[in-house]
Rosetta silent file (secondary structure, phi, psi, omega in degrees, C-alpha in Angstrom):
SEQUENCE: XXXXXXXXXXXXXXXXXXXXXXXXXXXXXXXXXXXXXXXXXXXXXXXXXXXXXXXXXXXXXXXXXXXXXXXXXXXXXXXXXXXXXXXXXXXXXXXXXXXXXXXXXXXXXXXXXXXXXXXXXXXXXXXXXXXXXXXXXXXXXXXXXXXXXXXXXXXXXXXXXXXXXXXXXXXXXXXXXXXXXXXXXXXXXXXXXXXXXXXXXXXXXXXXXXXXXXXXXXXXXXXXXXXXXXXXXXXXXXXXXXXXXXXXXXXXXXXXXXXXXXXXXXXXXXXXXXXXXXXXXXXXXXXXXXXXXXXXXXXXXXX
SCORE:     score description
SCORE:     0.000 S_00000001
   1 L     0.000  111.588  178.525  -28.783    8.964  -24.098 S_00000001
   2 L   -88.849  143.437  177.654  -25.532    9.394  -22.697 S_00000001
   3 L  -126.722  163.287  179.975  -22.766    6.694  -22.913 S_00000001
   4 L  -143.169  164.568  179.418  -19.811    5.793  -21.378 S_00000001
   5 L   -88.370  149.919  156.273  -16.527    3.304  -21.833 S_00000001
   6 L  -140.826  117.786 -168.884  -16.518    0.378  -20.083 S_00000001
   7 L   -93.619  174.166 -167.176  -13.611   -1.702  -20.684 S_00000001
   8 L   -79.390  137.463 -165.309  -13.163   -5.331  -21.390 S_00000001
   9 L    80.842   -9.669  177.881  -11.831   -7.194  -18.192 S_00000001
  10 H   -53.263  -26.292  162.426  -12.673   -4.421  -16.084 S_00000001
  11 H   -44.929  -33.649 -175.534  -14.757   -6.740  -13.832 S_00000001
  12 H  -103.394    6.447  179.252  -11.794   -8.922  -13.171 S_00000001
  13 L   -61.745  113.258 -141.919   -9.746   -5.990  -12.163 S_00000001
  14 L   -84.690  -22.310  175.305   -7.622   -7.095   -9.078 S_00000001
  15 H   -72.257    9.078  158.592   -8.018   -3.803   -7.630 S_00000001
  16 H   -62.298  -40.862 -173.477  -11.343   -4.666   -7.058 S_00000001
  17 H   -89.463  -17.259  172.910  -10.167   -7.157   -4.730 S_00000001
  18 H   -74.291  -56.280 -161.461   -8.321   -4.504   -2.960 S_00000001
  19 H   -67.610  -35.206 -177.076  -11.338   -2.538   -2.262 S_00000001
  20 H   -56.423  -45.539 -169.099  -13.306   -5.639   -1.258 S_00000001
  21 H   -60.786  -50.436  171.568  -10.962   -6.593    1.090 S_00000001
  22 H   -52.567  -59.300  176.329  -11.175   -3.088    2.707 S_00000001
  23 L   -80.866   26.379 -177.378  -14.591   -2.424    2.901 S_00000001
  24 L    48.543   24.884 -174.787  -15.332   -5.956    4.200 S_00000001
  25 L  -121.379  168.994 -178.761  -17.831   -6.484    0.936 S_00000001
  26 L   -75.977  126.532  159.280  -17.881   -9.020   -1.986 S_00000001
  27 H   -31.008  -61.301 -176.083  -16.336   -8.134   -5.239 S_00000001
  28 H   -60.441  -44.598 -168.384  -19.579   -8.305   -7.259 S_00000001
  29 H   -65.027  -33.667  168.073  -20.967   -5.768   -4.670 S_00000001
  30 H   -67.217  -48.902 -172.172  -17.885   -3.424   -5.577 S_00000001
  31 H   -65.770    7.162 -177.376  -18.285   -3.722   -9.046 S_00000001
  32 H   -92.929  -60.237 -179.137  -21.919   -2.895   -8.906 S_00000001
  33 H   -72.376   -3.602  170.402  -21.439    0.211   -7.056 S_00000001
  34 H   -75.460  -29.002 -179.957  -18.327    1.242   -9.331 S_00000001
  35 H   -76.505  -37.217  176.679  -20.671    0.857  -12.012 S_00000001
  36 H   -79.352  -21.352  166.566  -23.638    3.283  -10.592 S_00000001
  37 H   -72.765  -24.499 -179.755  -20.510    5.561   -9.951 S_00000001
  38 H   -64.083  -48.790  178.817  -19.534    5.585  -13.636 S_00000001
  39 H   -62.534  -47.716  155.963  -23.286    6.366  -14.411 S_00000001
  40 H   -19.147  -78.032 -169.489  -23.201    9.166  -11.845 S_00000001
  41 H   -54.299  -51.416 -166.008  -20.081   10.746  -13.374 S_00000001
  42 H   -59.629  -36.545 -172.626  -21.700   10.214  -16.923 S_00000001
  43 H   -86.936  -22.570 -179.193  -24.987   12.125  -16.136 S_00000001
  44 L   -55.346  144.315 -169.521  -23.537   14.803  -14.251 S_00000001
  45 L   -78.700   -8.164  158.951  -23.219   18.470  -15.884 S_00000001
  46 L  -128.358   99.061 -166.584  -19.574   18.469  -15.431 S_00000001
  47 L   -52.206  136.938  175.500  -19.078   15.139  -16.351 S_00000001
  48 L   120.581  -24.096 -171.482  -16.432   12.850  -14.156 S_00000001
  49 E   -96.879  162.837  170.851  -17.903   14.205  -10.817 S_00000001
  50 L  -137.296   17.841  166.490  -19.808   12.134   -8.326 S_00000001
  51 L   -48.050  120.523  168.111  -20.506   14.662   -5.623 S_00000001
  52 L   112.175   -1.971  177.063  -23.772   13.951   -4.302 S_00000001
  53 L   -79.255  122.049 -168.695  -23.907   10.040   -4.534 S_00000001
  54 L   -58.291  103.518  174.080  -26.641    8.494   -2.771 S_00000001
  55 H   -70.853  -39.209  175.760  -25.096    5.759   -0.718 S_00000001
  56 H   -68.189  -23.790  171.895  -28.087    4.699    0.942 S_00000001
  57 H   -83.043   -2.354 -173.191  -30.003    4.544   -2.141 S_00000001
  58 H   -93.773  -43.647  139.669  -27.562    2.389   -3.621 S_00000001
  59 H   -15.274  -55.272  153.656  -27.967    0.006   -0.611 S_00000001
  60 H   -32.094  -73.255 -175.108  -31.470    0.199   -1.825 S_00000001
  61 H   -79.163  -37.903 -174.420  -31.033   -0.837   -5.208 S_00000001
  62 H   -92.862  -21.413 -174.277  -28.299   -3.615   -4.834 S_00000001
  63 L   101.739    1.741 -160.439  -29.616   -5.272   -1.901 S_00000001
  64 L  -106.641  161.659 -160.476  -26.942   -4.630    0.170 S_00000001
  65 L   -64.972  151.614 -165.280  -26.601   -4.175    3.808 S_00000001
  66 L   -77.249  154.749 -164.159  -27.076   -0.734    5.357 S_00000001
  67 L    79.029  -11.264 -157.612  -23.583    1.110    5.230 S_00000001
  68 H   -76.799  -68.136 -167.563  -22.135   -1.108    2.560 S_00000001
  69 H   -49.447  -59.997 -171.014  -21.875    1.247   -0.451 S_00000001
  70 H   -29.582  -58.052 -163.940  -20.516    4.100    1.823 S_00000001
  71 H   -58.230  -32.974  171.532  -17.680    1.831    3.241 S_00000001
  72 H   -65.817  -35.388 -170.462  -17.080    0.837   -0.771 S_00000001
  73 H   -77.645  -27.833  176.406  -16.846    4.386   -1.827 S_00000001
  74 H   -72.539  -44.973 -173.225  -14.327    5.249    0.981 S_00000001
  75 H   -58.134  -60.109  168.238  -12.268    2.371    0.347 S_00000001
  76 H   -58.542  -26.535  159.685  -12.011    3.551   -3.397 S_00000001
  77 H   -68.056  -22.214  165.781  -11.139    6.911   -2.298 S_00000001
  78 H   -91.993  -20.216  176.808   -8.136    5.690   -0.576 S_00000001
  79 L   -93.299   25.227  173.747   -7.021    3.597   -3.352 S_00000001
  80 L    79.291   12.444  170.131   -7.134    6.940   -5.465 S_00000001
  81 L   -61.037  -61.471  165.024  -10.074    5.845   -7.566 S_00000001
  82 E  -121.984  133.638 -169.607  -11.954    8.892   -6.903 S_00000001
  83 E  -120.520  119.310 -176.597  -10.078   12.235   -6.303 S_00000001
  84 L    33.337   80.607  164.497  -11.925   15.155   -4.907 S_00000001
  85 L    61.064    1.645 -175.876  -15.258   14.030   -5.737 S_00000001
  86 E  -126.764  149.064 -172.813  -14.097   12.853   -9.102 S_00000001
  87 E   -70.438  122.520  166.371  -13.549    9.478  -11.065 S_00000001
  88 L   -63.867  139.529 -160.614   -9.729    9.493  -11.683 S_00000001
  89 L    32.392   71.870  171.800   -8.761    9.786  -15.490 S_00000001
  90 L   -90.311  -41.243 -173.261  -12.257   10.342  -16.246 S_00000001
  91 L   -76.852  -29.698  179.795  -11.340   13.111  -19.334 S_00000001
  92 L   -83.567  -26.991  167.672   -8.530   10.502  -20.508 S_00000001
  93 L   -78.975  -18.551 -155.314  -10.643    7.298  -20.468 S_00000001
  94 L  -146.121   85.393  169.542  -13.943    8.747  -21.355 S_00000001
  95 L   -66.864  151.344  165.886  -12.781   11.514  -24.647 S_00000001
  96 L   -80.284    0.702 -140.205  -15.256   13.941  -25.657 S_00000001
  97 H  -117.158  -16.903  161.754  -14.841   12.970  -29.050 S_00000001
  98 H   -70.547    3.209 -172.608  -17.635    9.956  -28.574 S_00000001
  99 H   -73.839  -39.950  167.173  -19.990   12.615  -27.430 S_00000001
 100 L   -47.471  136.642 -179.995  -20.552   12.831  -31.520 S_00000001
 101 L   -94.310  149.362  170.584  -23.138   10.865  -32.838 S_00000001
 102 H   -42.502  -32.844 -176.517  -23.158    8.341  -35.408 S_00000001
 103 H   -55.821  -53.717 -167.537  -25.574   10.204  -37.460 S_00000001
 104 H   -58.213  -36.800 -166.529  -23.481   13.309  -37.402 S_00000001
 105 H   -79.034  -45.685  174.298  -20.599   11.442  -38.473 S_00000001
 106 H   -61.262  -19.845  175.779  -22.462    9.268  -41.536 S_00000001
 107 H   -78.497  -15.779 -175.516  -23.747   12.597  -42.688 S_00000001
 108 H   -94.808  -30.122 -178.021  -20.471   14.027  -42.927 S_00000001
 109 H   -85.757  -18.146  174.377  -18.870   11.029  -44.932 S_00000001
 110 H   -78.401  -29.072  178.551  -21.797   10.979  -47.389 S_00000001
 111 H  -101.860    8.136  166.170  -21.097   14.433  -48.588 S_00000001
 112 H   -94.293  -11.927  159.138  -17.376   14.169  -48.928 S_00000001
 113 H   -93.505    3.602  155.627  -18.364   11.201  -51.245 S_00000001
 114 H   -74.631  -31.005  161.513  -20.769   13.294  -52.944 S_00000001
 115 H   -44.585  -50.929 -176.168  -17.949   15.918  -53.353 S_00000001
 116 H   -69.034  -48.540 -171.519  -15.569   13.439  -54.701 S_00000001
 117 H   -56.444  -54.075 -126.445  -18.062   12.007  -57.215 S_00000001
 118 H   -79.979  -62.535  173.955  -19.131   15.582  -58.250 S_00000001
 119 H   -58.002  -34.326 -175.325  -15.379   16.307  -59.190 S_00000001
 120 H   -59.328  -40.300 -159.861  -14.873   13.131  -60.742 S_00000001
 121 H   -79.973  -33.294 -171.583  -17.969   13.487  -63.065 S_00000001
 122 H   -74.821  -48.491  178.577  -16.887   17.374  -63.912 S_00000001
 123 H   -62.169  -48.513  168.435  -13.270   16.030  -64.815 S_00000001
 124 H   -34.861  -73.036 -170.311  -14.907   13.280  -67.301 S_00000001
 125 H   -50.247  -29.484 -179.302  -17.163   15.722  -69.131 S_00000001
 126 H   -72.556  -49.596  168.961  -13.988   17.899  -69.856 S_00000001
 127 H   -46.498  -55.836  179.923  -12.247   15.091  -71.087 S_00000001
 128 H   -61.014  -59.281  174.927  -14.752   13.572  -73.401 S_00000001
 129 H   -32.902  -55.116  172.935  -15.315   17.148  -74.487 S_00000001
 130 H   -72.418  -37.670  163.990  -11.623   17.363  -75.568 S_00000001
 131 H   -41.819  -50.230 -167.573  -11.491   14.038  -77.216 S_00000001
 132 H   -88.420  -23.026  164.862  -14.445   15.073  -79.509 S_00000001
 133 L   -80.236   -2.857 -175.704  -12.926   18.642  -80.417 S_00000001
 134 L   -84.095  131.596  159.087   -9.711   16.933  -81.345 S_00000001
 135 L   -49.431  138.747  164.455   -8.980   16.639  -85.134 S_00000001
 136 L  -118.858  127.237 -171.327   -8.312   13.329  -86.808 S_00000001
 137 L  -139.328  154.289 -168.301   -6.437   13.069  -89.906 S_00000001
 138 H   -67.772  -38.712  174.267   -5.191    9.819  -91.974 S_00000001
 139 H   -71.554  -22.781  164.430   -1.528   10.671  -91.073 S_00000001
 140 H   -69.584  -44.854  177.207   -2.298   10.620  -87.529 S_00000001
 141 H   -46.018  -40.581 -161.300   -3.799    7.489  -88.032 S_00000001
 142 H   -80.391  -60.877  171.642   -1.057    6.175  -90.100 S_00000001
 143 H   -37.802  -66.955  169.704    1.576    7.238  -87.108 S_00000001
 144 H   -23.687  -63.385 -161.184   -0.906    5.328  -84.482 S_00000001
 145 H   -60.089  -51.633 -171.755   -0.518    2.005  -86.779 S_00000001
 146 H   -60.775  -37.977  167.906    3.337    2.313  -87.099 S_00000001
 147 H   -65.230  -21.110 -157.035    3.550    2.917  -83.194 S_00000001
 148 H  -102.587  -44.527 -172.146    1.302   -0.022  -82.151 S_00000001
 149 H   -48.390  -29.301 -156.722    3.459   -2.381  -85.226 S_00000001
 150 H   -74.554  -28.795 -138.666    6.786   -0.871  -82.797 S_00000001
 151 L  -121.542    1.114 -175.300    5.223   -1.799  -79.535 S_00000001
 152 L   -78.885  133.598 -167.890    4.012   -5.209  -80.261 S_00000001
 153 L    70.602   36.622  153.619    4.900   -7.612  -77.431 S_00000001
 154 L   -96.986  138.983 -178.583    5.395   -4.949  -75.125 S_00000001
 155 L   -75.446  148.785  169.542    3.392   -5.455  -71.846 S_00000001
 156 L   -41.323  130.277  161.794    0.453   -2.868  -71.468 S_00000001
 157 L   -74.783  119.581  179.263    1.371    0.390  -69.140 S_00000001
 158 L   -55.366  157.327 -158.187   -1.123   -0.165  -66.515 S_00000001
 159 L   -96.074  146.120 -178.520   -3.563    2.708  -66.413 S_00000001
 160 L   -33.967  141.392 -178.000   -3.693    5.860  -64.215 S_00000001
 161 L   124.902 -146.710 -174.022   -5.422    5.633  -60.904 S_00000001
 162 L   -94.733   26.708  163.717   -5.589    2.978  -58.355 S_00000001
 163 L    88.548  -26.616 -172.882   -3.793    0.359  -60.728 S_00000001
 164 L   -95.081   -6.845  169.172   -6.510   -1.947  -60.914 S_00000001
 165 L    75.554   19.499  174.024   -8.071   -0.391  -64.144 S_00000001
 166 L   -91.314   22.848 -174.446  -11.172    0.872  -62.068 S_00000001
 167 L   124.694  177.548  163.315  -10.777    4.583  -62.705 S_00000001
 168 L   -81.911  154.447 -164.701   -8.675    7.424  -61.292 S_00000001
 169 H   -48.202  -38.730  167.506   -7.738    7.826  -57.832 S_00000001
 170 H   -42.396  -11.754 -173.021  -10.337   10.732  -57.365 S_00000001
 171 H   -88.744  -28.668 -157.045  -12.951    8.089  -57.975 S_00000001
 172 L   -67.787  168.346  171.555  -12.059    5.803  -54.799 S_00000001
 173 L   -93.994  148.899 -170.172  -14.227    6.614  -51.650 S_00000001
 174 L   -70.047  169.867 -178.968  -12.205    8.947  -49.099 S_00000001
 175 L   -95.193  153.983  179.087  -11.247    6.939  -46.087 S_00000001
 176 L   -61.579  140.868  178.860  -13.150    7.108  -43.028 S_00000001
 177 L   -98.645  -43.540 -150.415  -11.536   10.281  -40.928 S_00000001
 178 L   -65.740  -42.136  170.724  -13.735    9.791  -37.894 S_00000001
 179 L   -87.468  170.382 -141.203  -11.508    6.850  -36.773 S_00000001
 180 L   -81.325  143.579  153.486   -9.203    6.807  -33.731 S_00000001
 181 L   -53.872  114.301  176.894   -5.428    6.955  -34.364 S_00000001
 182 L   -58.635  156.616 -158.422   -3.942    3.575  -33.144 S_00000001
 183 L   -84.501  150.642 -157.859   -1.890    4.389  -30.068 S_00000001
 184 L  -103.860   -4.440  170.221    1.970    4.694  -30.912 S_00000001
 185 L  -143.346  107.970  172.867    3.097    2.922  -27.530 S_00000001
 186 L  -108.791  123.673 -151.195    0.855    0.647  -25.921 S_00000001
 187 L   -79.213 -161.094 -165.785    1.963    0.258  -22.280 S_00000001
 188 L  -107.726  138.390 -175.551    1.422   -2.989  -20.475 S_00000001
 189 H   -60.528  -22.991 -179.620   -2.023   -3.160  -18.625 S_00000001
 190 H   -75.261  -34.340 -164.459   -0.917   -5.370  -15.521 S_00000001
 191 H   -73.047  -21.906 -155.523    1.774   -2.296  -15.104 S_00000001
 192 H   -87.985  -45.319 -171.088   -1.076    0.356  -15.371 S_00000001
 193 H   -70.757  -44.262  161.878   -3.413   -1.539  -12.738 S_00000001
 194 H   -37.300  -59.884 -171.581   -0.270   -1.881  -10.387 S_00000001
 195 H   -81.726  -16.888  174.433    0.206    1.808  -10.414 S_00000001
 196 H   -53.696  -64.525 -153.411   -3.569    2.443  -10.132 S_00000001
 197 L   -78.290    3.220 -170.095   -3.554    0.551   -6.768 S_00000001
 198 L   -86.722  149.499  166.821    0.070    2.032   -5.201 S_00000001
 199 L   -57.453  137.655 -159.922   -0.651    4.716   -2.840 S_00000001
 200 L   -81.034   -3.711  169.178   -0.981    7.984   -4.520 S_00000001
 201 L   -75.770  -16.915 -166.132    1.611    9.880   -2.311 S_00000001
 202 L  -122.027    2.999  173.925    4.599    7.788   -3.921 S_00000001
 203 L   -45.149  135.341  179.439    3.094    7.213   -7.413 S_00000001
 204 L   -99.567 -173.234  159.477    5.602    7.644  -10.722 S_00000001
 205 L   -96.943  167.919 -174.700    4.809    8.001  -14.119 S_00000001
 206 H   -77.821  -29.057  175.526    4.592    4.914  -16.273 S_00000001
 207 H   -82.280   -4.270  177.036    7.482    5.440  -18.238 S_00000001
 208 H   -84.291  -34.104  170.378    9.699    5.907  -14.905 S_00000001
 209 H   -68.718  -55.712  152.330    8.637    2.561  -13.916 S_00000001
 210 H     4.686  -83.066  173.713    8.727    0.934  -16.957 S_00000001
 211 H   -45.495  -50.725 -156.774   12.466   -0.484  -17.073 S_00000001
 212 H   -70.905  -40.401  174.453   12.066   -2.099  -13.725 S_00000001
 213 H   -49.054  -64.071  166.775    9.086   -3.536  -14.756 S_00000001
 214 H   -42.130  -53.905  172.465   10.591   -5.138  -17.708 S_00000001
 215 H   -50.125  -49.446  175.207   13.871   -5.877  -16.192 S_00000001
 216 H   -43.599  -63.172  158.774   11.767   -7.840  -13.522 S_00000001
 217 H   -59.885  -23.401  154.505    9.908   -9.849  -16.037 S_00000001
 218 H   -61.296  -65.766  169.218   13.063  -10.556  -18.273 S_00000001
 219 L   -43.209   -5.608 -164.684   14.440  -12.221  -14.584 S_00000001
 220 L    30.192   68.888 -179.910   11.373  -14.167  -14.519 S_00000001
 221 L  -139.085   23.864  175.262   10.772  -13.062  -10.780 S_00000001
 222 L   -75.868  127.621  172.637    7.376  -11.329  -11.810 S_00000001
 223 L  -100.721   -5.339 -176.584    5.245  -12.994   -9.150 S_00000001
 224 L    85.699  145.738 -170.563    1.860  -11.934  -10.559 S_00000001
 225 H   -41.001  -78.252  170.942   -0.800   -9.127   -9.777 S_00000001
 226 H    -0.011  -62.906 -166.712   -2.318  -11.252   -6.948 S_00000001
 227 H   -76.076  -37.106 -172.898    0.692  -11.679   -5.228 S_00000001
 228 H   -71.129  -37.224  173.937    1.669   -7.849   -5.705 S_00000001
 229 H   -43.335  -57.697 -167.656   -1.805   -6.721   -4.053 S_00000001
 230 H   -55.082  -52.738 -172.030   -1.273   -8.812   -1.139 S_00000001
 231 H   -63.387  -59.623 -162.848    2.166   -7.169   -0.526 S_00000001
 232 H   -74.125  -15.584  166.100    1.085   -3.810   -0.949 S_00000001
 233 H   -54.919  -53.728 -176.615   -1.883   -4.666    1.274 S_00000001
 234 H   -78.763  -32.419  168.125    0.496   -5.867    4.168 S_00000001
 235 H   -69.738  -37.353  165.499    2.818   -2.854    3.621 S_00000001
 236 H   -48.990  -21.112 -164.876    0.138   -0.390    3.574 S_00000001
 237 H  -103.326  -33.626  169.290   -1.082   -1.497    6.835 S_00000001
 238 L   -39.989  155.039 -177.654    2.695   -1.263    8.309 S_00000001
 239 H   -79.810  -38.390 -178.928    3.796    1.217   10.948 S_00000001
 240 H   -67.334  -23.360  177.150    6.724    2.172    8.770 S_00000001
 241 H   -94.066   -8.063 -166.408    4.788    3.222    5.836 S_00000001
 242 H   -92.662  -18.546 -166.822    1.982    4.790    7.778 S_00000001
 243 H   -80.764  152.236  159.768    4.342    7.320    9.932 S_00000001
 244 H    65.886   67.059  173.596    4.880   11.106    9.300 S_00000001
 245 H    44.814   51.338  176.841    1.979   10.759    6.356 S_00000001
 246 H    57.662   68.334  167.048    3.557    7.798    4.361 S_00000001
 247 L  -101.114   -4.085 -154.378    7.032   10.064    3.804 S_00000001
 248 L  -140.651   26.361  153.606    8.930    6.726    4.074 S_00000001
 249 L   -81.657  118.351  178.233    6.665    4.997    1.194 S_00000001
 250 L   -81.706  159.599 -158.207    9.087    3.920   -1.615 S_00000001
 251 L   -72.737  156.723 -170.986    8.742    4.856   -5.005 S_00000001
 252 H   -73.564  -20.294 -172.163    6.747    2.056   -7.196 S_00000001
 253 H   -79.051  -46.265 -166.724   10.522    1.559   -9.227 S_00000001
 254 H   -75.449  -54.213  155.626   12.109    0.699   -5.773 S_00000001
 255 H   -17.021  -91.027 -177.606    9.051   -1.607   -4.817 S_00000001
 256 H   -31.256  -56.648 -168.941   10.088   -3.693   -7.841 S_00000001
 257 H   -78.904  -39.225  171.159   13.686   -3.630   -7.768 S_00000001
 258 L   -78.262    9.830 -166.974   13.551   -4.455   -4.255 S_00000001
 259 L    18.152   77.616  173.745   11.091   -7.130   -4.137 S_00000001
 260 H   -69.880  -16.694 -168.060    9.297   -6.000   -1.350 S_00000001
 261 H   -83.597   15.862  171.751    6.429   -8.831   -1.909 S_00000001
 262 H  -108.410    7.414 -173.483    9.424  -11.607   -0.562 S_00000001
 263 L  -131.225  155.772 -179.051    9.713   -9.661    2.811 S_00000001
 264 L   -96.641  129.728  174.340    7.012   -9.172    5.679 S_00000001
 265 L   -34.759  157.853  162.928    6.743   -5.261    7.049 S_00000001
 266 L   -93.073  147.355 -178.569    8.717   -5.142   10.523 S_00000001
 267 L  -104.306  157.296 -173.857    6.823   -5.304   13.166 S_00000001
 268 L   -77.001  145.694 -167.255    7.213   -2.881   16.419 S_00000001
 269 L   -55.040 -166.053  150.277    9.005   -4.344   19.305 S_00000001
 270 L  -144.538  118.228 -162.281    6.481   -5.601   21.720 S_00000001
 271 L   -59.820  -16.586 -171.885    6.803   -4.073   25.464 S_00000001
 272 L  -102.047   11.317 -178.284    5.345   -6.936   27.323 S_00000001
 273 H   -65.578  -26.806  172.420    7.658   -9.483   25.954 S_00000001
 274 H   -82.911   10.448  174.741    9.841  -10.072   29.215 S_00000001
 275 H  -120.247   10.038  173.535    6.645  -10.426   31.063 S_00000001
 276 L   -87.161  141.154 -169.109    5.038  -13.288   29.252 S_00000001
 277 L   107.399  -31.769 -176.790    5.057  -16.330   31.160 S_00000001
 278 L   -85.826  162.730  170.954    5.307  -14.505   34.905 S_00000001
 279 L   -79.556  172.269  171.370    2.850  -14.686   37.459 S_00000001
 280 H   -65.081  -35.567 -160.810    1.264  -11.479   38.997 S_00000001
 281 H   -85.954  -37.973 -177.273    3.197  -11.220   41.961 S_00000001
 282 H   -56.561  -45.593 -175.627    6.719  -11.898   39.843 S_00000001
 283 H   -68.422  -39.010  165.788    5.417   -8.763   37.763 S_00000001
 284 H   -54.631  -46.522  176.073    4.653   -6.482   40.712 S_00000001
 285 H   -71.061  -38.087  177.630    7.889   -7.164   42.075 S_00000001
 286 H   -45.668  -51.399 -163.627    9.851   -6.733   38.970 S_00000001
 287 H   -75.867  -29.177  176.410    7.841   -3.143   38.527 S_00000001
 288 H   -62.504  -55.029 -172.721    8.528   -2.486   42.141 S_00000001
 289 H   -58.650  -45.889  174.597   12.283   -2.951   42.048 S_00000001
 290 H   -46.302  -46.495  167.678   12.411   -0.808   38.745 S_00000001
 291 H   -66.698  -51.483 -177.604   10.847    1.979   40.453 S_00000001
 292 H   -40.131  -45.763 -168.341   13.116    1.967   43.583 S_00000001
 293 H   -72.437  -33.832  171.824   16.213    2.001   41.063 S_00000001
 294 H   -50.328  -41.436  179.405   14.633    5.117   39.248 S_00000001
 295 H   -79.931  -22.159  157.125   14.375    6.930   42.402 S_00000001
 296 H   -47.886  -66.911 -165.366   17.872    6.198   43.490 S_00000001
 297 H   -52.150  -46.099 -172.586   19.186    7.453   40.482 S_00000001
 298 H   -65.133  -41.557  176.498   17.132   10.460   40.643 S_00000001
 299 H   -59.697  -50.068 -166.806   18.465   11.049   44.352 S_00000001
 300 H   -60.202  -48.791  172.575   22.111   10.580   43.244 S_00000001
 301 H   -32.229  -74.835 -165.475   21.155   13.459   40.560 S_00000001
 302 H   -67.514  -27.283  171.193   20.195   15.877   43.046 S_00000001
 303 L   -69.244    0.000    0.000   22.878   15.079   45.734 S_00000001
């Protein structure tokens, strides 16, 4: 049986709300399709790939309207959750070390304990034999008695080994070697979610955005993830971010330091603003006069 990781809080991840809004589906359908995509990626020969995902089959299994799963998958591609038909960050979040079964790990632990016990028994037999072969004399006994009288009132020396009198260190069970080491730095999970939802063209590594993120929180200007996601949706649909393939999209650092969520995207000028409220006759007259003026200008230029 194949297994994959499902992180706590994934079902309430705000980026699913963004995908739901863009695909015009509910969040429950988005989470269900995402789970099916993860299962597809886990069962694929090249783990992480979701090419060949059956959207029509997903609609039938989940009871969705025709085309709903396809719309959700396309919205996930637009958000960078699927890159080149592969789950983004699959290798990072689904490490191969968990493919080792628990039976293999337990067998390796028992072998280590058996070897440690065998070494301890061997050293104990050698010590016991040495004690039996050591000659005992009356003079040696008298010397021992004198040392005991001299050391009266002195606290006993703790035994070698674990310090609790249970035996040498070698007799203690070995530590579990398969336990993963804790990460040296645990970044802000909300910052990771914000960067995952940011347009892929302008994304930055987390260490480049972290100072602005911490400064925003220190200044108590943090509006919360829902407000940030709403602002991202508004700016992504603006003409400024869409022109020239997203060339003018600011970096996440500038988005945070400039507090873009406080401003609305600029709207393009309305070419018919001057004509609103006028009658059809007035509009035709103004258009006719403008055309006469252009023709007069062209005549002067030719002359």
